[in-house]
Coordinates of C-alpha atoms and ligand atoms in Angstrom, one line a residue:
Chain A
X1 CA -26.2 28.2 4.2
X2 CA -23.9 26.3 1.9
X3 CA -21.2 25.7 4.4
X4 CA -24.2 23.5 6.7
X5 CA -24.2 20.9 3.9
X6 CA -20.7 20.5 3.1
X7 CA -19.9 16.6 3.0
X8 CA -16.6 17.7 4.3
X9 CA -14.9 20.3 5.2
X10 CA -10.9 21.5 5.2
X11 CA -9.2 24.4 7.1
X12 CA -5.8 25.5 7.5
X13 CA -5.2 21.7 7.3
X14 CA -2.1 20.4 6.9
X15 CA 0.6 17.4 7.0
X16 CA 4.1 17.4 7.8
X17 CA 5.6 13.9 7.3
X18 CA 8.6 13.2 9.6
X19 CA 11.8 12.9 8.8
X20 CA 13.1 9.9 6.8
X21 CA 16.4 9.7 8.9
X22 CA 18.8 11.4 11.0
X23 CA 20.2 13.2 8.8
X24 CA 16.6 14.2 6.6
X25 CA 14.3 17.0 7.5
X26 CA 10.9 16.7 8.0
X27 CA 8.8 17.9 4.8
X28 CA 5.4 19.8 4.7
X29 CA 3.0 18.4 2.3
X30 CA 0.4 20.4 2.9
X31 CA 1.1 23.7 3.7
X32 CA -2.7 24.8 5.2
X33 CA -5.5 24.6 2.7
X34 CA -9.1 25.6 3.4
X35 CA -12.0 23.8 0.7
X36 CA -15.4 22.8 1.1
X37 CA -16.8 19.3 -0.7
X38 CA -21.0 19.1 -0.5
X39 CA -22.6 16.7 -2.0
X40 CA -23.3 16.1 -4.7
X41 CA -20.8 17.5 -6.7
X42 CA -17.4 16.5 -8.3
X43 CA -14.7 18.0 -7.3
X44 CA -11.1 18.1 -7.9
X45 CA -7.6 19.2 -6.7
X46 CA -5.5 20.4 -10.4
X47 CA -2.5 20.4 -9.6
X48 CA 1.7 19.0 -10.6
X49 CA 3.5 15.2 -9.1
X50 CA 4.6 17.2 -5.6
X51 CA 1.7 19.5 -4.6
X52 CA 0.5 17.4 -2.1
X53 CA -2.3 16.2 -3.9
X54 CA -2.6 12.6 -2.8
X55 CA -1.5 13.6 0.6
X56 CA -4.5 15.6 1.3
X57 CA -6.6 12.5 -0.4
X58 CA -4.8 9.8 2.4
X59 CA -6.3 12.3 5.3
X60 CA -9.2 12.7 3.0
X61 CA -9.2 9.2 3.3
X62 CA -8.9 8.5 7.2
X63 CA -5.8 6.6 7.0
X64 CA -3.7 9.9 8.0
X65 CA -4.0 12.3 11.1
X66 CA -3.8 16.0 9.9
X67 CA -0.4 17.7 11.4
X68 CA -2.3 20.8 11.8
X69 CA -6.1 22.7 11.3
X70 CA -9.4 21.0 11.1
X71 CA -11.0 18.3 8.8
X72 CA -14.5 16.9 8.8
X73 CA -15.9 14.3 7.4
X74 CA -19.8 13.7 7.1
X75 CA -19.7 15.6 10.2
X76 CA -17.2 13.5 11.8
X77 CA -13.0 13.1 12.9
X78 CA -11.6 11.5 10.0
X79 CA -8.9 11.0 13.5
X80 CA -11.3 9.8 16.5
X81 CA -14.1 8.4 14.3
X82 CA -12.1 6.7 11.6
X83 CA -13.8 3.3 11.8
X84 CA -17.1 5.1 10.9
X85 CA -15.8 7.7 8.3
X86 CA -13.9 4.6 6.3
X87 CA -17.4 2.6 6.8
X88 CA -19.2 5.2 4.3
X89 CA -16.7 5.8 1.3
X90 CA -15.4 4.4 -0.9
X91 CA -11.5 4.8 -2.2
X92 CA -9.5 4.3 -5.4
X93 CA -5.9 5.0 -4.3
X94 CA -3.1 6.2 -7.4
X95 CA -1.4 3.2 -7.3
X96 CA -3.6 -0.5 -8.3
X97 CA -3.4 -2.3 -4.7
X98 CA -5.3 -5.1 -6.1
X99 CA -3.8 -8.6 -5.6
X100 CA -2.7 -10.0 -8.3
X101 CA -2.8 -13.3 -7.2
X102 CA -6.5 -14.0 -6.9
X103 CA -9.2 -13.4 -9.5
X104 CA -11.3 -10.4 -9.6
X105 CA -14.2 -11.6 -7.6
X106 CA -11.8 -12.6 -4.9
X107 CA -10.7 -9.7 -4.9
X108 CA -14.2 -8.3 -3.8
X109 CA -15.2 -10.9 -1.5
X110 CA -12.2 -9.9 0.5
X111 CA -13.2 -6.6 -0.2
X112 CA -16.4 -6.3 0.3
X113 CA -15.4 -8.6 4.2
X114 CA -13.0 -6.1 5.1
X115 CA -16.1 -4.1 5.4
X116 CA -18.7 -6.5 7.6
X117 CA -20.9 -7.9 4.9
X118 CA -21.5 -11.5 4.1
X119 CA -20.4 -13.9 1.7
X120 CA -23.5 -14.0 0.6
X121 CA -24.6 -10.1 0.1
X122 CA -20.8 -9.8 -1.7
X123 CA -21.9 -12.1 -4.2
X124 CA -24.5 -10.3 -4.4
X125 CA -23.0 -6.8 -4.8
X126 CA -20.3 -7.8 -7.1
X127 CA -22.6 -9.1 -10.0
X128 CA -23.5 -5.3 -10.2
X129 CA -20.3 -3.9 -9.8
X130 CA -19.0 -6.0 -12.5
X131 CA -21.8 -4.8 -14.6
X132 CA -20.9 -1.6 -13.9
X133 CA -16.8 -2.2 -14.7
X134 CA -18.0 -4.2 -17.5
X135 CA -16.2 -6.9 -16.0
X136 CA -18.8 -9.0 -16.4
X137 CA -17.2 -12.1 -18.3
X138 CA -13.7 -11.9 -16.2
X139 CA -15.3 -11.8 -12.8
X140 CA -13.2 -15.6 -12.3
X141 CA -10.4 -14.5 -14.0
X142 CA -7.2 -13.4 -12.0
X143 CA -6.3 -9.6 -11.8
X144 CA -2.9 -10.2 -13.2
X145 CA -3.9 -11.1 -16.9
X146 CA -6.5 -8.0 -16.3
X147 CA -5.0 -4.6 -19.2
X148 CA -4.9 -1.5 -17.1
X149 CA -7.7 0.3 -17.8
X150 CA -9.4 -2.9 -16.8
X151 CA -8.1 -2.8 -13.1
X152 CA -8.7 0.4 -12.2
X153 CA -12.0 0.2 -13.1
X154 CA -11.9 -3.2 -11.2
X155 CA -10.5 -1.1 -8.7
X156 CA -13.3 1.6 -8.5
X157 CA -16.1 -1.3 -8.6
X158 CA -14.2 -3.3 -5.2
X159 CA -14.3 1.0 -4.0
X160 CA -18.7 1.4 -4.6
X161 CA -19.4 -2.4 -2.3
X162 CA -19.9 -0.7 0.8
X163 CA -22.0 1.7 -1.5
X164 CA -20.1 5.1 -0.7
X165 CA -21.3 8.3 0.6
X166 CA -18.1 9.8 -1.3
X167 CA -15.8 8.4 -4.0
X168 CA -11.7 9.2 -3.4
X169 CA -10.4 9.3 -7.2
X170 CA -6.3 9.7 -7.0
X171 CA -5.1 10.3 -10.6
X172 CA -7.9 7.8 -12.1
X173 CA -6.6 7.7 -15.2
X174 CA -3.3 8.3 -14.8
X175 CA -1.0 5.5 -17.7
X176 CA -4.1 5.1 -19.4
X177 CA -4.7 5.2 -22.6
X178 CA -7.1 7.3 -24.2
X179 CA -9.7 5.3 -24.9
X180 CA -9.8 3.4 -21.1
X181 CA -9.7 7.1 -20.0
X182 CA -12.5 7.7 -21.7
X183 CA -14.7 4.5 -20.2
X184 CA -13.6 5.5 -17.6
X185 CA -15.0 9.2 -17.3
X186 CA -18.4 7.8 -19.0
X187 CA -18.5 5.4 -15.4
X188 CA -17.7 9.0 -13.0
X189 CA -20.3 10.1 -14.8
X190 CA -22.6 7.7 -14.0
X191 CA -21.6 7.7 -10.6
X192 CA -21.9 11.6 -10.6
X193 CA -25.7 11.1 -11.8
X194 CA -26.4 8.0 -9.0
X195 CA -25.5 10.6 -6.3
X196 CA -22.5 10.1 -5.2
X197 CA -20.1 12.2 -4.6
X198 CA -16.7 12.3 -7.1
X199 CA -13.2 13.5 -5.4
X200 CA -10.4 13.2 -7.4
X201 CA -6.8 14.4 -8.7
X202 CA -5.3 14.7 -11.7
X203 CA -2.6 16.7 -13.9
X204 CA -4.6 16.5 -16.2
X205 CA -6.5 19.4 -17.5
X206 CA -8.9 18.1 -20.1
X207 CA -9.9 15.7 -16.7
X208 CA -10.9 18.2 -14.8
X209 CA -12.7 20.2 -17.2
X210 CA -14.8 16.7 -18.1
X211 CA -15.1 16.1 -14.5
X212 CA -15.3 18.3 -11.8
X213 CA -17.9 20.5 -11.4
X214 CA -15.7 22.5 -9.2
X215 CA -11.7 22.6 -8.7
X216 CA -8.6 24.0 -6.2
X217 CA -5.1 24.1 -8.6
X218 CA -2.8 23.2 -6.1
X219 CA 1.1 23.4 -6.0
X220 CA 3.8 23.1 -3.3
X221 CA 1.6 21.8 -0.5
X222 CA -0.4 24.9 -1.2
X223 CA -4.3 25.9 -2.5
X224 CA -3.7 28.6 -5.8
X225 CA -7.1 29.2 -6.4
X226 CA -10.5 27.8 -6.6
X227 CA -14.3 27.5 -8.6
X228 CA -15.7 26.3 -11.5
X229 CA -13.3 25.3 -14.9
X230 CA -15.4 27.9 -16.7
X231 CA -15.2 30.9 -13.9
X232 CA -10.8 30.1 -12.7
X233 CA -10.4 30.0 -17.0
X234 CA -12.4 34.0 -17.4
X235 CA -11.0 35.2 -14.3
X236 CA -7.4 34.3 -15.5
X237 CA -6.6 34.2 -18.4
X238 CA -8.2 35.4 -22.1
X239 CA -10.1 34.2 -24.2
X240 CA -7.4 33.1 -26.6
X241 CA -4.3 32.3 -27.3
X242 CA -1.7 32.8 -29.6
X243 CA 1.3 29.7 -29.6
X244 CA 4.6 31.2 -31.0
X245 CA 7.4 28.6 -31.6
X246 CA 11.1 29.6 -32.4
X247 CA 14.2 28.5 -33.1
X248 CA 15.5 27.8 -29.9
X249 CA 17.3 30.0 -27.9
X250 CA 15.1 33.4 -29.8
X251 CA 12.8 32.6 -27.1
X252 CA 13.9 34.6 -24.6
X253 CA 14.8 37.6 -26.4
X254 CA 11.4 38.0 -28.3
X255 CA 9.5 37.5 -25.1
X256 CA 11.6 40.8 -24.2
X257 CA 10.6 42.5 -28.2
X258 CA 6.4 41.6 -27.2
X259 CA 6.6 42.9 -23.8
X260 CA 4.5 41.4 -20.2
X261 CA 1.3 40.2 -22.6
X262 CA 3.2 37.5 -23.0
X263 CA 3.9 33.6 -21.0
X264 CA 7.7 32.6 -22.0
X265 CA 8.3 28.3 -22.1
X266 CA 10.8 26.7 -22.4
X267 CA 9.5 25.8 -25.9
X268 CA 7.4 28.1 -27.3
X269 CA 6.3 31.9 -26.1
X270 CA 2.3 31.9 -25.5
X271 CA 0.4 35.7 -26.0
X272 CA -2.8 35.5 -24.3
X273 CA -5.6 37.3 -26.5
X274 CA -9.0 37.7 -26.5
X275 CA -8.7 37.8 -30.3
X276 CA -5.2 35.7 -31.0
X277 CA -5.7 36.0 -34.5
X278 CA -5.6 39.7 -33.3
X279 CA -2.2 38.8 -31.2
X280 CA -0.9 37.3 -34.7
X281 CA -1.5 40.4 -36.6
X282 CA 0.5 42.5 -34.4
X283 CA 3.4 40.3 -33.8
X284 CA 4.4 40.2 -37.7
X285 CA 3.4 44.0 -37.7
X286 CA 6.7 44.1 -35.2
X287 CA 8.9 41.7 -37.7
X288 CA 8.3 38.6 -35.4
X289 CA 8.5 36.0 -37.4
X290 CA 8.0 33.0 -35.7
X291 CA 8.2 28.8 -37.2
X292 CA 4.3 28.5 -36.4
X293 CA 2.5 29.9 -35.1
X294 CA -1.7 28.7 -33.5
X295 CA -4.2 30.1 -32.1
X296 CA -6.6 28.0 -29.7
X297 CA -8.5 28.8 -27.3
X298 CA -7.5 28.8 -23.4
X299 CA -8.6 26.1 -20.7
X300 CA -7.2 25.2 -17.4
X301 CA -3.2 24.4 -18.3
X302 CA -3.1 28.2 -18.8
X303 CA -5.0 29.0 -15.8
X304 CA -2.0 26.9 -13.4
X305 CA 0.8 28.4 -15.2
X306 CA -0.1 31.8 -14.9
X307 CA -1.3 31.2 -11.3
X308 CA 2.5 29.6 -10.8
X309 CA 5.0 30.3 -14.1
X310 CA 4.9 26.7 -14.6
X311 CA 3.6 24.4 -16.6
X312 CA 1.1 20.8 -15.0
X313 CA 3.5 18.8 -16.4
X314 CA 7.2 18.6 -17.1
Chain B
X1 CA -12.4 -6.8 13.0
X2 CA -9.3 -8.9 12.8
X3 CA -10.5 -12.6 11.1
X4 CA -11.6 -10.3 8.9
X5 CA -8.0 -9.3 8.2
X6 CA -7.7 -12.8 8.4
X7 CA -10.6 -14.5 6.1
X8 CA -8.1 -12.2 3.1
X9 CA -5.4 -13.9 4.0
X10 CA -6.7 -18.2 4.1
X11 CA -8.8 -17.0 0.8
X12 CA -5.2 -16.1 -1.3
X13 CA -3.9 -19.2 0.8
X14 CA -6.4 -21.1 -1.1
X15 CA -4.5 -20.9 -3.9
X16 CA -0.9 -22.0 -2.1
X17 CA -1.6 -23.9 0.2
X18 CA -0.7 -28.0 -1.5
X19 CA 2.6 -26.5 -2.7
X20 CA 3.6 -25.0 0.8
X21 CA 2.8 -28.6 2.4
X22 CA 4.5 -30.5 -0.2
X23 CA 8.2 -28.5 1.0
X24 CA 7.3 -28.5 4.6
X25 CA 7.2 -32.3 4.6
X26 CA 9.5 -32.7 2.1
X27 CA 12.5 -30.3 3.9
X28 CA 12.7 -32.6 7.0
X29 CA 12.5 -35.7 4.6
X30 CA 15.2 -33.9 2.9
X31 CA 17.4 -33.4 5.8
X32 CA 16.9 -36.2 8.6
X33 CA 17.1 -38.4 6.0
X34 CA 20.5 -36.6 5.3
X35 CA 21.8 -36.6 8.3
X36 CA 20.2 -39.9 9.8
X37 CA 21.8 -41.3 6.9
X38 CA 24.8 -39.5 6.4
X39 CA 25.9 -37.1 9.9
X40 CA 24.2 -39.2 12.5
X41 CA 26.9 -41.8 11.7
X42 CA 29.7 -40.3 11.5
X43 CA 28.7 -38.9 15.4
X44 CA 30.0 -41.7 17.5
X45 CA 28.3 -42.6 20.6
X46 CA 25.2 -40.4 21.6
X47 CA 24.7 -36.4 22.5
X48 CA 23.0 -35.3 25.0
X49 CA 21.9 -39.2 25.7
X50 CA 20.6 -39.4 23.2
X51 CA 21.5 -40.6 18.9
X52 CA 22.6 -37.5 17.1
X53 CA 18.9 -38.2 15.0
X54 CA 16.8 -37.8 17.7
X55 CA 19.1 -34.5 19.1
X56 CA 19.4 -33.0 15.8
X57 CA 15.6 -33.0 15.0
X58 CA 14.1 -31.0 17.0
X59 CA 16.8 -28.6 17.1
X60 CA 16.3 -28.8 13.5
X61 CA 12.1 -28.2 13.8
X62 CA 12.8 -25.3 16.2
X63 CA 15.9 -24.1 14.0
X64 CA 13.2 -24.4 10.6
X65 CA 10.3 -22.2 12.4
X66 CA 12.4 -19.5 13.0
X67 CA 13.6 -19.7 9.2
X68 CA 9.6 -19.7 7.7
X69 CA 8.9 -16.7 10.4
X70 CA 11.7 -14.8 8.7
X71 CA 9.9 -15.3 5.1
X72 CA 6.7 -15.4 6.8
X73 CA 7.2 -12.2 9.6
X74 CA 9.8 -10.6 7.5
X75 CA 9.4 -10.8 4.2
X76 CA 5.5 -10.6 3.9
X77 CA 5.2 -8.3 6.2
X78 CA 7.9 -5.7 4.6
X79 CA 6.4 -6.7 1.2
X80 CA 2.0 -6.3 2.3
X81 CA 3.1 -3.0 3.1
X82 CA 5.3 -2.2 0.2
X83 CA 5.1 -3.9 -3.0
X84 CA 1.5 -5.7 -2.5
X85 CA -0.3 -2.7 -0.6
X86 CA -2.1 -5.3 0.9
X87 CA -2.1 -3.1 4.5
X88 CA -3.4 0.3 2.8
X89 CA -6.2 -1.5 0.9
X90 CA -7.7 -3.1 4.0
X91 CA -6.1 0.6 5.7
X92 CA -8.4 1.6 3.8
X93 CA -11.7 0.0 4.9
X94 CA -13.2 0.2 8.3
X95 CA -10.1 -1.7 10.0
X96 CA -7.6 -0.5 12.4
X97 CA -4.2 -1.3 11.8
X98 CA -4.6 -3.2 15.4
X99 CA -6.6 -5.7 13.1
X100 CA -4.6 -5.5 10.1
X101 CA -2.0 -6.7 12.3
X102 CA -3.9 -9.4 14.1
X103 CA -5.2 -10.9 11.5
X104 CA -2.2 -11.2 9.9
X105 CA 0.0 -12.6 13.2
X106 CA -3.2 -15.3 13.1
X107 CA -2.8 -16.3 9.8
X108 CA 1.5 -16.3 10.1
X109 CA 0.9 -18.4 13.3
X110 CA -1.7 -20.7 11.5
X111 CA 1.1 -21.3 9.1
X112 CA 4.0 -22.0 11.9
X113 CA 1.9 -24.4 13.1
X114 CA 0.9 -26.3 9.3
X115 CA 4.6 -26.3 8.5
X116 CA 6.0 -27.6 12.5
X117 CA 2.9 -30.1 13.2
X118 CA 4.1 -31.9 8.7
X119 CA 8.3 -31.9 10.4
X120 CA 6.3 -33.8 13.8
X121 CA 4.4 -36.1 10.8
X122 CA 8.2 -37.1 9.3
X123 CA 10.5 -36.9 13.1
X124 CA 7.0 -40.0 14.1
X125 CA 7.9 -41.2 10.7
X126 CA 11.4 -41.5 11.6
X127 CA 10.3 -43.0 14.7
X128 CA 11.5 -40.1 16.6
X129 CA 7.9 -38.7 19.2
X130 CA 7.2 -41.1 21.7
X131 CA 3.6 -40.6 21.6
X132 CA 0.5 -38.1 20.0
X133 CA 0.8 -35.9 23.1
X134 CA 4.3 -35.9 22.9
X135 CA 3.9 -35.3 19.7
X136 CA 1.9 -31.9 19.9
X137 CA 2.9 -30.6 22.2
X138 CA 6.1 -30.0 20.3
X139 CA 4.4 -29.1 17.8
X140 CA 2.9 -26.0 20.0
X141 CA 6.4 -25.6 22.2
X142 CA 8.0 -24.9 17.5
X143 CA 5.1 -22.6 17.2
X144 CA 5.3 -20.6 20.0
X145 CA 9.2 -20.6 19.0
X146 CA 8.3 -19.3 15.9
X147 CA 5.5 -16.4 17.6
X148 CA 8.4 -15.5 19.7
X149 CA 10.7 -14.2 16.3
X150 CA 7.3 -13.9 13.9
X151 CA 6.2 -10.6 16.8
X152 CA 9.0 -8.8 16.8
X153 CA 10.1 -9.1 13.2
X154 CA 6.8 -8.1 12.4
X155 CA 6.8 -5.1 14.4
X156 CA 10.7 -4.0 12.6
X157 CA 9.4 -5.4 8.8
X158 CA 6.8 -2.9 8.7
X159 CA 8.9 -0.5 9.4
X160 CA 11.7 -0.9 6.9
X161 CA 11.8 0.4 3.4
X162 CA 14.6 -0.6 1.7
X163 CA 14.1 -4.6 1.0
X164 CA 17.7 -5.1 1.2
X165 CA 17.6 -4.6 4.7
X166 CA 16.0 -7.6 5.1
X167 CA 18.6 -10.0 3.5
X168 CA 21.6 -8.3 5.6
X169 CA 19.3 -9.4 8.9
X170 CA 19.0 -12.4 7.2
X171 CA 22.7 -13.2 6.6
X172 CA 24.2 -11.6 10.4
X173 CA 21.4 -11.8 12.8
X174 CA 18.9 -15.2 11.7
X175 CA 22.4 -17.4 10.1
X176 CA 24.1 -16.9 13.4
X177 CA 21.6 -17.7 15.6
X178 CA 21.0 -20.6 13.5
X179 CA 23.9 -22.2 13.9
X180 CA 25.0 -21.2 17.3
X181 CA 21.9 -22.0 19.4
X182 CA 22.4 -25.8 20.0
X183 CA 20.5 -27.0 16.7
X184 CA 23.7 -29.4 15.3
X185 CA 25.9 -29.0 18.7
X186 CA 25.0 -29.2 22.2
X187 CA 25.8 -26.2 23.5
X188 CA 27.3 -27.3 26.2
X189 CA 30.5 -27.5 23.6
X190 CA 30.6 -24.3 23.1
X191 CA 33.7 -22.2 25.5
X192 CA 32.5 -20.1 28.3
X193 CA 31.5 -16.5 26.9
X194 CA 30.2 -18.1 23.6
X195 CA 27.5 -20.3 25.9
X196 CA 26.3 -17.7 28.0
X197 CA 25.0 -15.3 25.1
X198 CA 23.8 -18.1 23.2
X199 CA 21.8 -19.4 26.7
X200 CA 20.4 -15.7 25.8
X201 CA 19.0 -16.9 22.3
X202 CA 15.5 -16.9 21.7
X203 CA 15.9 -19.8 19.8
X204 CA 18.0 -21.6 22.1
X205 CA 15.3 -21.5 24.2
X206 CA 12.9 -23.3 21.6
X207 CA 15.7 -26.1 20.1
X208 CA 15.7 -26.9 24.1
X209 CA 11.9 -26.8 25.2
X210 CA 11.4 -28.8 21.6
X211 CA 14.4 -30.9 22.3
X212 CA 13.6 -31.3 26.2
X213 CA 10.0 -32.5 25.1
X214 CA 10.5 -34.4 22.0
X215 CA 13.5 -36.7 24.2
X216 CA 11.1 -37.3 27.0
X217 CA 13.7 -35.0 29.4
X218 CA 11.1 -32.0 29.8
X219 CA 11.4 -31.0 34.0
X220 CA 8.5 -28.6 34.4
X221 CA 10.6 -26.1 35.5
X222 CA 12.8 -25.6 32.6
X223 CA 9.8 -25.6 30.3
X224 CA 8.6 -22.9 31.6
X225 CA 11.4 -20.9 31.8
X226 CA 11.7 -21.1 28.0
X227 CA 7.6 -22.0 27.6
X228 CA 7.5 -17.6 29.5
X229 CA 11.1 -16.4 27.7
X230 CA 9.4 -17.2 24.3
X231 CA 5.9 -15.9 25.1
X232 CA 7.4 -13.0 26.5
X233 CA 9.5 -12.2 23.2
X234 CA 6.0 -12.5 21.2
X235 CA 4.5 -10.0 23.8
X236 CA 7.4 -7.8 23.3
X237 CA 6.9 -8.0 20.0
X238 CA 3.0 -7.8 20.3
X239 CA 3.4 -4.4 21.6
X240 CA 6.1 -3.1 19.7
X241 CA 4.0 -4.2 16.6
X242 CA 0.5 -2.5 17.5
X243 CA 3.0 1.3 17.5
X244 CA 4.5 0.5 14.6
X245 CA 1.8 -1.1 12.5
X246 CA -0.3 2.6 13.1
X247 CA 2.9 4.4 11.9
X248 CA 3.3 2.5 9.7
X249 CA -0.3 2.1 7.7
X250 CA -1.6 5.6 8.6
X251 CA 1.6 7.4 8.1
Ligands
LIG1 N1 5.5 8.9 3.7 C1 5.7 10.6 2.9 N2 7.1 10.6 3.9 C2 8.0 11.7 3.7 N3 7.3 12.5 2.2 C3 6.8 12.1 1.3 C4 5.5 11.4 1.6 N4 4.3 10.6 1.9 C5 4.6 12.3 0.3 N5 5.7 12.7 0.0 C6 5.9 14.0 0.2 O1 4.9 14.7 -0.1 C7 5.1 15.8 -1.4 C8 3.7 15.8 -2.0 O2 3.9 14.5 -2.6 P1 2.5 13.7 -2.5 O3 0.8 14.6 -1.7 O4 1.8 12.2 -2.8 O5 1.8 14.4 -4.1 P2 1.2 14.7 -5.0 O6 0.2 13.2 -5.5 O7 0.4 15.8 -5.3 O8 1.7 14.1 -6.7 C9 6.1 14.9 -1.8 O9 7.3 15.4 -2.5 C10 6.1 13.7 -1.3 O10 8.0 13.0 -1.8
LIG2 MG1 0.1 11.9 -6.1

């Protein structure tokens, strides 16, 4: 059974934050989610800001106790056995938490010491890790002088210091330029090939499509659906989509004219169809005159839209 | 495990220790020079049986340690959690919040002790400490005074989400305590009710302990009372901090 060798099993997992002050109200950021992650796979949480991705990741990292449900990581309870669980995980938090006053090497050193490695062991491992992160020539450089992409790679290198079985990456490429993202994706591919289980969150559909074997679509603390990128696309959307743009204010009206098969967004209409060109011909026949019309392949962005009625990044 | 957390602070301190030592030495020199040559000559006769400078110096030492404690355990604890994310980085490793707290408090103790020692060396240059034994005792007393504040401050600062709140407390809690704990004048000069308040302030116990040790007027009874009171503040602070650190680091 697949369940037997699941590295991570979550059932009915919830996280409710207490009110920040007397006037505030408690907030349920994760509202009961079930998922399993298997050894060697790259598993993703795709969802917009506020979906509860980071809250879920912190529970997986053993630094945030679930308020309800069950969670097993590597067969252990991350609350009762937090120390043992964390010893076998690598964590790349959403916000870089490197010490900018210290050098690249010192950052690795103090982190290695946290895991109980000797100075000598860290030094030996640091060479490999810096090579992996393509930072060989930056060892003595202070982190404040590194670019965003370099810092991100260093954070990943640091998370690998204890040779973790599972690497948790919270929005690994948010805020990076396209080139830096590709370098980072390439490094993550390599890790996956080395057998490290990757768990990542993202609100970029291309990242989810590139990196994830399997993912869950998350919105408002709940999982809307689960599957491989291909499966999700096949399950929820047609092969192609026709994007139509009109002058401001006309979208609603045209939407009503074209009927149920179209999604009306503030800036455009989306017509899901297996043959986009044919849909365009139909629209033209119906007397619709868009400013621009574009036929493209559907992606996870469209899946998200179909599942939640909202777009991923707004 | 706590030593792993301490190691981090030491690696970091390697970059800045020279500057902090210079500050810890220069500050008391300037103060004692100004007071000794300036204000001290205006004060006629003796205060509590000592020259004003000899009276003032140990009081200032205790008060300066409080100020250091506020910087190290107030501002830096808060920034270690919120701004620099030093704590969350450590919390992702096998360290528990209690280890992270203990490591940081050990480092704070070291910092307070180094500053106090630098101050005491300056006092010695002014001929204000008797023997090496007295100098050591005063250094330890000042460090204990600092810890009596550092532990409760850390317990509270880790929970503060709004940084300016720290400044407010500094201005309206720390500064009055600084002024009314017998640092600049003997609390016996205060009117009755205010004097009772001063006696309840931990800083007064620190000031009086340091002063009595430096002036050689310490009695075992009062010294134990002072040290006991300060230790109590420290222990209570650590116990509360263990709870608040867990709550804030494992949110
Ligand atoms: N410590 C906290 N206390 C209270 N609310 C929180 C806390 N952390 C996150 N939240 C809230 O929980 C919701 C989900 O946040 P998060 O898990 O960070 O989502 P995501 O990573 O998907 O953007 C947000 O509305 C956020 O404001
Ligand atoms: Mg997040």
